[in-house]
Short mmCIF file of C-alpha atoms in Angstrom, two decimals:
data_model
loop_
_atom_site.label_atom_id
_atom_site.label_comp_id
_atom_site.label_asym_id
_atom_site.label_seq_id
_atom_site.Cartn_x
_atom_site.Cartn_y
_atom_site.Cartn_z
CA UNK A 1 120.40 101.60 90.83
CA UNK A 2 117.82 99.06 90.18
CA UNK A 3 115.57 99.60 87.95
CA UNK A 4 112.77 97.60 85.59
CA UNK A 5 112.07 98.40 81.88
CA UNK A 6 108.85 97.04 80.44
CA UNK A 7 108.93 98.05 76.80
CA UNK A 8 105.81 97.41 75.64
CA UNK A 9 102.75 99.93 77.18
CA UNK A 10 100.16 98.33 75.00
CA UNK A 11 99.39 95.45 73.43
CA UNK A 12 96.60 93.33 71.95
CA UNK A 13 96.03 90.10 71.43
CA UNK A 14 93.24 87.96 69.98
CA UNK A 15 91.67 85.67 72.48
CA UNK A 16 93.34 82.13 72.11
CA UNK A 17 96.70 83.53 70.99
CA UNK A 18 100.13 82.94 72.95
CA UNK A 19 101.26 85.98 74.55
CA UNK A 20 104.82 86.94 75.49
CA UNK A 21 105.20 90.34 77.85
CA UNK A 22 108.42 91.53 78.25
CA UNK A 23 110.63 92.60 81.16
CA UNK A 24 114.60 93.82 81.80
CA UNK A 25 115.54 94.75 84.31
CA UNK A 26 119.19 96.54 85.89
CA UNK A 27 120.50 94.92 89.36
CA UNK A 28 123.55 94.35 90.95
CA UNK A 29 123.29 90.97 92.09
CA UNK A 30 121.40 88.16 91.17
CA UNK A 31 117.87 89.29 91.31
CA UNK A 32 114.67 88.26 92.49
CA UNK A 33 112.24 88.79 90.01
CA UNK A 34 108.47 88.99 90.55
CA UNK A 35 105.17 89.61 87.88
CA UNK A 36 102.01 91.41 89.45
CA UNK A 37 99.06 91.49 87.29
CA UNK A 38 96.43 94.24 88.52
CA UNK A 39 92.57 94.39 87.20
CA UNK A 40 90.98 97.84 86.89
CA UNK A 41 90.84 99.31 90.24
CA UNK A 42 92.03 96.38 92.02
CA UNK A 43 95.62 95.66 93.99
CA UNK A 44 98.50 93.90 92.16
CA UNK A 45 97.76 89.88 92.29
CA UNK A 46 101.47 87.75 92.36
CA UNK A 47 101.84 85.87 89.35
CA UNK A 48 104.86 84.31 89.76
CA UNK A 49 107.78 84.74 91.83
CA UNK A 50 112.17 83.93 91.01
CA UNK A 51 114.27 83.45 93.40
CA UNK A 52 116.91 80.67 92.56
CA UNK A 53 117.18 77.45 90.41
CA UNK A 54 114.79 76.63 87.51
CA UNK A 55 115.06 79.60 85.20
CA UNK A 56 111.72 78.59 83.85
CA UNK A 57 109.12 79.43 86.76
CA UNK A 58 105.52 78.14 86.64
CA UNK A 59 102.89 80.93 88.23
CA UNK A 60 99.36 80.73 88.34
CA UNK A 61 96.25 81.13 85.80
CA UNK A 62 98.62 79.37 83.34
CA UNK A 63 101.57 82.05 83.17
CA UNK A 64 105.18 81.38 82.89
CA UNK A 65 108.27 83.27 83.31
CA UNK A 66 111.99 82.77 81.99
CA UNK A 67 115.11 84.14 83.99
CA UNK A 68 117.53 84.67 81.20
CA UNK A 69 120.81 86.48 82.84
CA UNK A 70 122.56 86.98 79.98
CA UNK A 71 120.08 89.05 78.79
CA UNK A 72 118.59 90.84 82.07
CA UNK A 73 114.96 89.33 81.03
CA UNK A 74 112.24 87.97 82.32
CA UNK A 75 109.50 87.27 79.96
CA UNK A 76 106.16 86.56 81.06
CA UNK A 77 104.48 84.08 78.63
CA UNK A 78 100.83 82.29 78.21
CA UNK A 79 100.45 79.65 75.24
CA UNK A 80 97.02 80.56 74.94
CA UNK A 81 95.45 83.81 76.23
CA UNK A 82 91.52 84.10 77.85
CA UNK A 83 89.49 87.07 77.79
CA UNK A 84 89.92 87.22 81.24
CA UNK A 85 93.60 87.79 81.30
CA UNK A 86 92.94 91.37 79.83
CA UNK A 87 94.76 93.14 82.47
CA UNK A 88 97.79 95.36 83.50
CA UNK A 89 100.67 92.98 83.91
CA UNK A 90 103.86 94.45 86.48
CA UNK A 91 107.37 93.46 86.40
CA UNK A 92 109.09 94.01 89.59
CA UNK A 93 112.49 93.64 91.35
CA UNK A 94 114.05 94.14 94.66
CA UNK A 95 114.72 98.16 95.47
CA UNK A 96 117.68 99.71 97.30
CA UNK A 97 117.07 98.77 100.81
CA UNK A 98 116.40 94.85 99.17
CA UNK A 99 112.52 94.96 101.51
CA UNK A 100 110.83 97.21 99.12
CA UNK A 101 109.62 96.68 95.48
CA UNK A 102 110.91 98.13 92.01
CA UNK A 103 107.79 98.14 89.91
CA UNK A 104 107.77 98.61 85.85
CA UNK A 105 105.56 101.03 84.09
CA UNK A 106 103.50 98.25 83.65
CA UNK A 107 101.78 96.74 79.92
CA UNK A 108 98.08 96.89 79.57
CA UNK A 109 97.11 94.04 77.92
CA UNK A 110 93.63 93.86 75.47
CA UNK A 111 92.11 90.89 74.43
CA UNK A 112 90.04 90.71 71.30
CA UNK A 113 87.40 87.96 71.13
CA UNK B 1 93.77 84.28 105.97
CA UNK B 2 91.81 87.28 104.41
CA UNK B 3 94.21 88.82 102.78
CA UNK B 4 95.11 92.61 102.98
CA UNK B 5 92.35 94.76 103.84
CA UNK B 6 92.18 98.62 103.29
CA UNK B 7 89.86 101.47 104.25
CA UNK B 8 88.21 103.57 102.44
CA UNK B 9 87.98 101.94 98.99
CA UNK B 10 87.67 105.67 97.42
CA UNK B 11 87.98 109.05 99.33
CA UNK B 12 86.95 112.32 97.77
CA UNK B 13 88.21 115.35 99.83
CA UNK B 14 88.32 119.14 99.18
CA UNK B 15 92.09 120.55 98.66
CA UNK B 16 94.06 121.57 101.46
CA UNK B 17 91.77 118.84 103.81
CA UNK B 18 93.89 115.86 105.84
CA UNK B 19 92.81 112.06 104.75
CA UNK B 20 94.04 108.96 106.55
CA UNK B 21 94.06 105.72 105.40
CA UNK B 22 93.90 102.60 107.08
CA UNK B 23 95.65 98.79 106.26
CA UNK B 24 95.01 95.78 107.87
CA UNK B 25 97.93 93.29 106.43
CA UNK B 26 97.37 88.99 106.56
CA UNK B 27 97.59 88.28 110.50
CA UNK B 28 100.98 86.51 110.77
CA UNK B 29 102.88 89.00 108.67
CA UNK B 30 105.10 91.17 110.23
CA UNK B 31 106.32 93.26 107.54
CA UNK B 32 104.04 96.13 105.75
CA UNK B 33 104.77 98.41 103.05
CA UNK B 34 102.64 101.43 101.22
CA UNK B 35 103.17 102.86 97.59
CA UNK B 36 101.32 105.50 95.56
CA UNK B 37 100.19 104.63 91.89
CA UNK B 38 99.38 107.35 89.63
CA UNK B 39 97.78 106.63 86.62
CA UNK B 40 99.76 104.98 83.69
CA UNK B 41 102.85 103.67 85.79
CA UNK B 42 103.63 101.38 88.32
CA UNK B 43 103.44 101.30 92.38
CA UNK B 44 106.03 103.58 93.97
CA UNK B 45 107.57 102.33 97.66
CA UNK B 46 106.55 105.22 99.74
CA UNK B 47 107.34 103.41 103.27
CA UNK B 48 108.25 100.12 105.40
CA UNK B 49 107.46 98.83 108.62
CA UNK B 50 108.73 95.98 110.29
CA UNK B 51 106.39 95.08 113.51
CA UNK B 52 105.90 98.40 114.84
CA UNK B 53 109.33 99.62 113.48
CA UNK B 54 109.18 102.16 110.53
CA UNK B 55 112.81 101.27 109.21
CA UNK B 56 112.67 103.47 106.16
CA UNK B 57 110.44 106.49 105.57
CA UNK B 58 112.57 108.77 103.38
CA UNK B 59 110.76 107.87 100.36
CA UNK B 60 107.36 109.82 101.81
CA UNK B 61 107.00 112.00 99.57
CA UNK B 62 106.80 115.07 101.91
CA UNK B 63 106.46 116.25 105.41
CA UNK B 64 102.63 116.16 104.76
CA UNK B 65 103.00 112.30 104.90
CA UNK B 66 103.03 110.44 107.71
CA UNK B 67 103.14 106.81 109.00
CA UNK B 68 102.27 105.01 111.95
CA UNK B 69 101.88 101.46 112.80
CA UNK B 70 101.32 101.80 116.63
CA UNK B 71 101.14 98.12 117.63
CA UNK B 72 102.90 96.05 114.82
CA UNK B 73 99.01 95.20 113.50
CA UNK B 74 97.18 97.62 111.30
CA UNK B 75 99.13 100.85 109.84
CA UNK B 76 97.72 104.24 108.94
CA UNK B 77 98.92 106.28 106.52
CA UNK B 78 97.93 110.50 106.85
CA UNK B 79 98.36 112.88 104.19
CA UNK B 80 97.90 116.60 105.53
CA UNK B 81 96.61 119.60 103.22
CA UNK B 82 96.08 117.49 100.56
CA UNK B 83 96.76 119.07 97.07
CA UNK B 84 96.08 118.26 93.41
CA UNK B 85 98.79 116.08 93.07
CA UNK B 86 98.16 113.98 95.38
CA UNK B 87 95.15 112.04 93.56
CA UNK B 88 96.33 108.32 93.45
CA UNK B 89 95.82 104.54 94.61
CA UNK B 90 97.80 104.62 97.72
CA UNK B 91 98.50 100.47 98.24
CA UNK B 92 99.47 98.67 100.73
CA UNK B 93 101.39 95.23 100.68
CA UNK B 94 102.53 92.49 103.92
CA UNK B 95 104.78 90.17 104.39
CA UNK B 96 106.24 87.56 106.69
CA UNK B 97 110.18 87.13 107.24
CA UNK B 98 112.59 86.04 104.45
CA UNK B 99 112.33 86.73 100.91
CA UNK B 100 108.70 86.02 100.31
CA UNK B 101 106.62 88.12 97.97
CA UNK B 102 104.69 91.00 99.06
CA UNK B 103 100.58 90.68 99.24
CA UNK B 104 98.82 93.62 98.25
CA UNK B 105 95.40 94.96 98.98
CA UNK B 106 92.71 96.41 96.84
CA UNK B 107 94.01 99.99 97.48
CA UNK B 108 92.31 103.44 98.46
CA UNK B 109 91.78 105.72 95.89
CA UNK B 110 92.05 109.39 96.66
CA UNK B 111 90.65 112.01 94.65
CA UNK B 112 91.51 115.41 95.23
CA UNK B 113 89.00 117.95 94.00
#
């Protein structure tokens, strides 16, 4: 069955760092592979989306993802992390029927100044 | 393009009372979707339309839940004698045809008291 595993439920950063957010995920096929990121009581934003081709996507507000297959990842990564990224970041891949989503637990994401 | 509206933001209702919700996905999208999110994990798929089409529904959680999207434009989704358990961000996401990535809205919050 498909499933998402983000390992991480927590994590801090200092403001200015790089930040790397981690994501595997279990699907029979090759996958598309999406990131969410949802504010405090807000809907999930799209990120950055993986269909085909580059393995290295570009998303918005500076975010990248890598699609490594070998490895069932898909890494969400910022060089250099704003105090307005602080955030809960989603990981999410096609479900059984292929229409809906399989979300992650999600990582919560602190930024110190 | 608006995005995905929903209605009410937040609704507070005694136990064992019926709530509906209401979604409103981006005009030219013909596909809709609605999860639950309790706190600490990530959206669950609860249902899919597709125009006015519910196509899968056997992820509702129970027979209290319901679905309707009458005429392939906004969607309601019911929940009858509520109960403790069912305090969570109910979200709703569109989309057109194809593989592209699901728009959510800012969600309705349900507190059961």
């Amino acid at each position: 069955a498909q499933s998402v595993t983000q390992p991480d439920i927590h994590i801090t950063v200092s403001e200015g760092a790089s930040l790397e957010l981690r994501c595997n995920y279990s699907y029979g096929a090759t996958p598309y592979l999406f990131w969410y990121v949802q504010s405090p009581g807000q809907g999930l934003q799209l990120l950055l989306k993986y269909f085909s081709g580059d393995t290295l996507v570009q998303g918005i507000k500076g975010f990248e993802a890598e699609f490594k297959r070998s490895q069932s990842s898909f890494n969400l990564r910022k060089p250099s992390v704003h105090w307005s990224d602080a955030a809960e970041y989603f990981c999410a891949v096609p479900g059984a029927g292929s229409y809906q989503l399989t979300f992650g637990k999600g990582t919560k994401l602190s930024v110190i100044p | 393009d608006t995005g995905v509206s929903q209605d009410p933001r937040h609704k507070i209702t005694k136990r064992g009372q019926n709530v509906t919700f209401r979604c409103d996905p981006i005009s030219e999208h013909n596909r809709l979707y609605w999860y639950r999110q309790t706190l600490g994990q990530g959206p669950e798929f609860l249902t899919y339309f597709q125009n006015e089409a519910q196509l899968e529904k056997s992820r509702l959680l129970s027979d209290r839940f319901s679905a309707e999207r009458p005429k392939g434009s906004f969607s309601t989704l019911e929940i009858q004698r509520t109960e403790q358990g069912d305090s969570a961000m109910y979200l709703c996401a569109s989309t057109g045809t194809g593989n592209q990535p699901q728009h959510f809205g800012d969600g309705t919050r349900l507190s059961i008291l």
